Each structure stands twice: as structure tokens, then as C-alpha cells.
mmCIF file of C-alpha atoms in Angstrom:
data_model
loop_
_atom_site.group_PDB
_atom_site.id
_atom_site.type_symbol
_atom_site.label_atom_id
_atom_site.label_comp_id
_atom_site.label_asym_id
_atom_site.label_seq_id
_atom_site.Cartn_x
_atom_site.Cartn_y
_atom_site.Cartn_z
ATOM 1 C CA MET W 1338 127.997 26.774 -93.384
ATOM 2 C CA PHE W 1339 124.633 29.880 -93.861
ATOM 3 C CA LEU W 1340 123.910 31.966 -95.902
ATOM 4 C CA GLU W 1341 121.956 34.631 -95.639
ATOM 5 C CA HIS W 1342 119.689 34.419 -99.275
ATOM 6 C CA GLY W 1343 119.075 38.269 -99.638
ATOM 7 C CA THR W 1344 122.146 39.888 -98.221
ATOM 8 C CA ARG W 1345 124.733 37.017 -99.966
ATOM 9 C CA ARG W 1346 125.869 37.444 -96.152
ATOM 10 C CA LEU W 1347 128.327 34.529 -95.076
ATOM 11 C CA HIS W 1348 128.398 32.698 -91.687
ATOM 12 C CA ILE W 1349 130.801 30.006 -91.138
ATOM 13 C CA THR W 1350 129.917 28.470 -87.685
ATOM 14 C CA GLY W 1351 132.929 25.701 -87.210
ATOM 15 C CA VAL W 1352 135.413 23.828 -89.021
ATOM 16 C CA THR W 1353 135.430 19.713 -88.240
ATOM 17 C CA ALA W 1354 136.800 16.449 -89.238
ATOM 18 C CA ARG W 1355 133.513 14.490 -88.846
ATOM 19 C CA PRO W 1356 130.430 16.371 -88.427
ATOM 20 C CA THR W 1357 127.708 14.636 -85.995
ATOM 21 C CA ARG W 1358 124.490 15.168 -85.063
ATOM 22 C CA ASP W 1359 124.720 16.619 -82.072
ATOM 23 C CA TRP W 1360 128.213 19.078 -83.512
ATOM 24 C CA THR W 1361 125.135 20.224 -86.114
ATOM 25 C CA LEU W 1362 123.257 21.070 -83.048
ATOM 26 C CA GLN W 1363 125.498 22.805 -81.384
ATOM 27 C CA GLN W 1364 126.186 25.728 -84.930
ATOM 28 C CA ALA W 1365 122.981 25.622 -84.846
ATOM 29 C CA ARG W 1366 122.590 27.066 -81.990
ATOM 30 C CA ASN W 1367 125.890 29.235 -81.941
ATOM 31 C CA LEU W 1368 124.067 30.619 -84.800
ATOM 32 C CA THR W 1369 120.970 31.679 -83.703
ATOM 33 C CA ALA W 1370 123.139 33.225 -80.960
ATOM 34 C CA ASP W 1371 125.034 35.338 -83.231
ATOM 35 C CA LEU W 1372 122.272 36.179 -85.070
ATOM 36 C CA GLY W 1373 119.844 37.534 -82.013
ATOM 37 C CA THR W 1374 117.577 40.087 -83.210
ATOM 38 C CA ARG W 1375 118.798 39.995 -86.707
ATOM 39 C CA MET W 1376 116.743 36.268 -87.307
ATOM 40 C CA GLU W 1377 113.668 38.532 -87.346
ATOM 41 C CA SER W 1378 114.542 39.163 -90.640
ATOM 42 C CA LEU W 1379 114.978 35.288 -92.162
ATOM 43 C CA SER W 1380 111.902 33.597 -93.025
ATOM 44 C CA PHE W 1381 113.267 30.292 -93.899
ATOM 45 C CA LEU W 1382 115.922 27.885 -93.390
ATOM 46 C CA LEU W 1383 116.342 25.296 -96.618
ATOM 47 C CA ARG W 1384 118.760 22.624 -95.909
ATOM 48 C CA ASP W 1385 119.251 19.475 -97.313
ATOM 49 C CA ARG W 1386 118.794 15.852 -96.081
ATOM 50 C CA ASP W 1387 121.744 14.470 -94.448
ATOM 51 C CA GLY W 1388 121.756 11.881 -91.802
ATOM 52 C CA LYS W 1389 123.221 14.620 -89.435
ATOM 53 C CA TYR W 1390 120.984 17.370 -88.814
ATOM 54 C CA GLY W 1391 117.880 15.662 -86.905
ATOM 55 C CA GLU W 1392 114.304 16.795 -85.482
ATOM 56 C CA ALA W 1393 116.627 18.646 -82.751
ATOM 57 C CA PHE W 1394 118.322 20.742 -85.291
ATOM 58 C CA ASP W 1395 115.047 21.992 -87.522
ATOM 59 C CA ALA W 1396 113.248 23.001 -83.863
ATOM 60 C CA ILE W 1397 116.115 25.103 -83.243
ATOM 61 C CA PHE W 1398 115.401 27.987 -86.604
ATOM 62 C CA GLU W 1399 111.403 26.445 -85.941
ATOM 63 C CA ALA W 1400 111.953 28.650 -81.964
ATOM 64 C CA GLU W 1401 112.640 31.028 -84.235
ATOM 65 C CA GLU W 1402 109.657 30.805 -85.695
ATOM 66 C CA LEU W 1403 111.868 30.123 -89.042
ATOM 67 C CA ARG W 1404 109.847 27.818 -91.711
ATOM 68 C CA VAL W 1405 111.977 24.647 -92.247
ATOM 69 C CA ILE W 1406 112.442 23.453 -96.293
ATOM 70 C CA LYS W 1407 114.351 20.538 -97.117
ATOM 71 C CA SER W 1408 115.399 19.726 -100.354
ATOM 72 C CA ALA W 1409 114.199 17.223 -102.873
ATOM 73 C CA PRO W 1410 116.868 14.310 -102.424
ATOM 74 C CA GLN W 1411 119.984 14.678 -104.631
ATOM 75 C CA ALA W 1412 118.875 17.997 -106.001
ATOM 76 C CA PRO W 1413 122.057 20.094 -105.354
ATOM 77 C CA ARG W 1414 120.589 22.550 -107.918
ATOM 78 C CA MET W 1415 117.587 23.623 -105.239
ATOM 79 C CA ASN W 1416 119.827 25.087 -103.015
ATOM 80 C CA ALA W 1417 122.448 26.314 -105.113
ATOM 81 C CA HIS W 1418 123.800 29.286 -103.769
ATOM 82 C CA CYS W 1419 124.871 27.162 -100.776
ATOM 83 C CA GLU W 1420 126.473 25.080 -103.626
ATOM 84 C CA ARG W 1421 128.093 28.363 -105.532
ATOM 85 C CA ILE W 1422 129.464 29.383 -102.289
ATOM 86 C CA ILE W 1423 131.270 26.454 -101.284
ATOM 87 C CA GLY W 1424 132.355 26.197 -104.716
ATOM 88 C CA THR W 1425 133.642 29.932 -104.653
ATOM 89 C CA ILE W 1426 135.514 28.923 -100.777
ATOM 90 C CA ARG W 1427 137.246 26.176 -103.131
ATOM 91 C CA ARG W 1428 137.637 27.471 -105.745
ATOM 92 C CA GLU W 1429 139.417 31.039 -103.914
ATOM 93 C CA VAL W 1430 140.878 29.563 -101.286
ATOM 94 C CA LEU W 1431 141.250 26.250 -100.849
ATOM 95 C CA ASP W 1432 142.774 24.714 -103.673
ATOM 96 C CA HIS W 1433 145.447 27.222 -102.955
ATOM 97 C CA ILE W 1434 146.252 26.604 -98.893
ATOM 98 C CA LEU W 1435 147.732 23.947 -97.725
ATOM 99 C CA ILE W 1436 145.688 23.243 -94.451
ATOM 100 C CA MET W 1437 147.199 21.936 -91.855
ATOM 101 C CA GLY W 1438 144.657 21.284 -89.235
ATOM 102 C CA GLU W 1439 141.119 21.881 -88.168
ATOM 103 C CA ALA W 1440 142.539 25.160 -86.209
ATOM 104 C CA HIS W 1441 144.763 26.187 -88.784
ATOM 105 C CA ALA W 1442 141.170 25.510 -91.289
ATOM 106 C CA ARG W 1443 138.554 27.897 -88.892
ATOM 107 C CA GLN W 1444 141.382 30.882 -89.069
ATOM 108 C CA ILE W 1445 141.351 30.638 -93.024
ATOM 109 C CA LEU W 1446 137.749 30.215 -92.916
ATOM 110 C CA ALA W 1447 137.685 32.694 -90.819
ATOM 111 C CA THR W 1448 139.591 35.468 -92.279
ATOM 112 C CA TYR W 1449 138.269 34.605 -95.642
ATOM 113 C CA GLN W 1450 134.548 35.069 -94.036
ATOM 114 C CA VAL W 1451 135.235 39.011 -93.031
ATOM 115 C CA HIS W 1452 136.971 39.447 -96.625
ATOM 116 C CA TYR W 1453 133.636 38.185 -98.353
ATOM 117 C CA ASN W 1454 130.967 39.742 -96.354
ATOM 118 C CA GLU W 1455 133.039 42.698 -95.748
ATOM 119 C CA HIS W 1456 135.827 43.792 -99.535
ATOM 120 C CA ARG W 1457 134.508 41.034 -101.886
ATOM 121 C CA PRO W 1458 131.852 42.336 -104.396
ATOM 122 C CA HIS W 1459 128.404 40.179 -104.890
ATOM 123 C CA GLN W 1460 126.932 40.660 -108.253
ATOM 124 C CA ALA W 1461 123.494 39.597 -106.812
ATOM 125 C CA ARG W 1462 123.912 43.094 -104.969
ATOM 126 C CA GLU W 1463 124.792 45.731 -107.549
ATOM 127 C CA GLN W 1464 128.443 44.947 -106.932
ATOM 128 C CA LEU W 1465 128.465 45.575 -102.974
ATOM 129 C CA PRO W 1466 129.606 43.470 -100.474
ATOM 130 C CA PRO W 1467 126.887 41.704 -97.827
ATOM 131 C CA ASP W 1468 127.836 44.299 -95.465
ATOM 132 C CA THR W 1469 128.076 47.269 -97.152
ATOM 133 C CA GLN W 1470 124.537 49.135 -98.041
ATOM 134 C CA ALA W 1471 125.799 51.984 -100.200
ATOM 135 C CA GLN W 1472 127.901 52.320 -103.440
ATOM 136 C CA PRO W 1473 130.845 54.092 -102.611
ATOM 137 C CA ALA W 1474 131.454 57.370 -103.933
ATOM 138 C CA ALA W 1475 133.389 58.397 -106.810
ATOM 139 C CA VAL W 1476 136.372 59.356 -107.204
ATOM 140 C CA HIS W 1477 136.922 61.849 -109.929
ATOM 141 C CA ASP W 1478 140.768 62.926 -109.288
ATOM 142 C CA LEU W 1479 142.823 59.716 -109.911
ATOM 143 C CA ASP W 1480 145.843 61.271 -109.380
ATOM 144 C CA ALA W 1481 145.362 62.821 -105.686
ATOM 145 C CA HIS W 1482 144.665 59.831 -104.746
ATOM 146 C CA ARG W 1483 146.656 56.788 -103.483
ATOM 147 C CA LEU W 1484 145.656 53.433 -104.090
ATOM 148 C CA LEU W 1485 146.861 51.138 -101.168
ATOM 149 C CA ARG W 1486 146.387 47.211 -101.072
ATOM 150 C CA THR W 1487 145.891 44.812 -98.922
ATOM 151 C CA ARG W 1488 147.069 41.522 -98.881
ATOM 152 C CA ILE W 1489 144.916 38.735 -97.411
ATOM 153 C CA LEU W 1490 145.955 35.570 -96.584
ATOM 154 C CA GLY W 1491 149.665 36.115 -97.349
ATOM 155 C CA GLY W 1492 148.829 37.768 -100.995
ATOM 156 C CA LEU W 1493 146.078 34.705 -102.327
ATOM 157 C CA ILE W 1494 143.777 37.329 -102.228
ATOM 158 C CA ASN W 1495 144.465 41.151 -102.639
ATOM 159 C CA GLU W 1496 141.668 44.169 -100.926
ATOM 160 C CA TYR W 1497 142.454 47.636 -102.279
ATOM 161 C CA ARG W 1498 140.923 51.003 -101.178
ATOM 162 C CA TYR W 1499 141.810 54.730 -101.906
ATOM 163 C CA ALA W 1500 144.180 56.091 -99.224
ATOM 164 C CA ALA W 1501 142.215 59.249 -97.420
#
């Protein structure tokens, strides 16, 4: 999982029960390929000191001219934004759904990633989702607009919008 600090955009690159050094290396490659030219807007990668990351993992991001910063040992507050999103995913989704395997986990997390990036408001962004650039137009006549609800993850999460 990767989180862009400035935009709060979430990238869930893969799911596995046993992450290895080779697996994390592939996730780094996948992210850089998915971001393409957007990598230019990023300036650093903050990661912990887990053994599953290595010099090859860092080299992928350094090749994209990102500075790799390692957090202090046993200091989760140093990477508070990622710790917060992990807790949010647990509280909003994983605590309420019985995961039946890796494929099911991938599906659940992919659905949540779309919700998080396209619909979920973020206080740090003035209640805008990461993929939204401007506030929606204010609706003054509530009686003239019908509110539509979209159920996400079987109704665990609801998204609302005005009908056209």
C-alpha cells in the first residue's frame, strides 16, 4: 500500500499473506509503472525499516529521482499518515467483512480504493476526495433534486449524489 501525502491518494498494489522481498520489489515496480509521468510530482518515499524492503526496492524509487527516507526504528508516528489509513481500512471495511481468501481481499480492497479516492471526503483536503479538484456546485433547491444512494461493499459503505 502506498499513500500520496499531498493528495491523500491511495494505491493498493497487491495482497499477500506472506510478503517477501521479491514481492515488495514487484509492488514497487507496479506502482512506478501505474503512476508513469505522475511520479515527477513526487519528491520522496517514506518507508519503515522492515526486512522485506531492501536496496533493490529503494533503487526503483531512486531511479525515479525520489529520495528514500527510512523511519526511525519502532517509531510508527513518524509515518502517521500511512498508519492512519491502515487503521481506517480496518475500521471501515475489514472489521465488518469476513475475507475468504487473497482474491476476495483483492476485490474488497480494490473496491474500497475506488471509494476512498473518488468519493470519501478528506478533512485535510477541505472535504474533497483525492481525485476531485473543486467543490461540487451547491444545491439550493433541495426539493427539485433527488438524492441517489449507491451501496458499496454490500451496503457497508453508502455513496450519495444528486440525480441529474
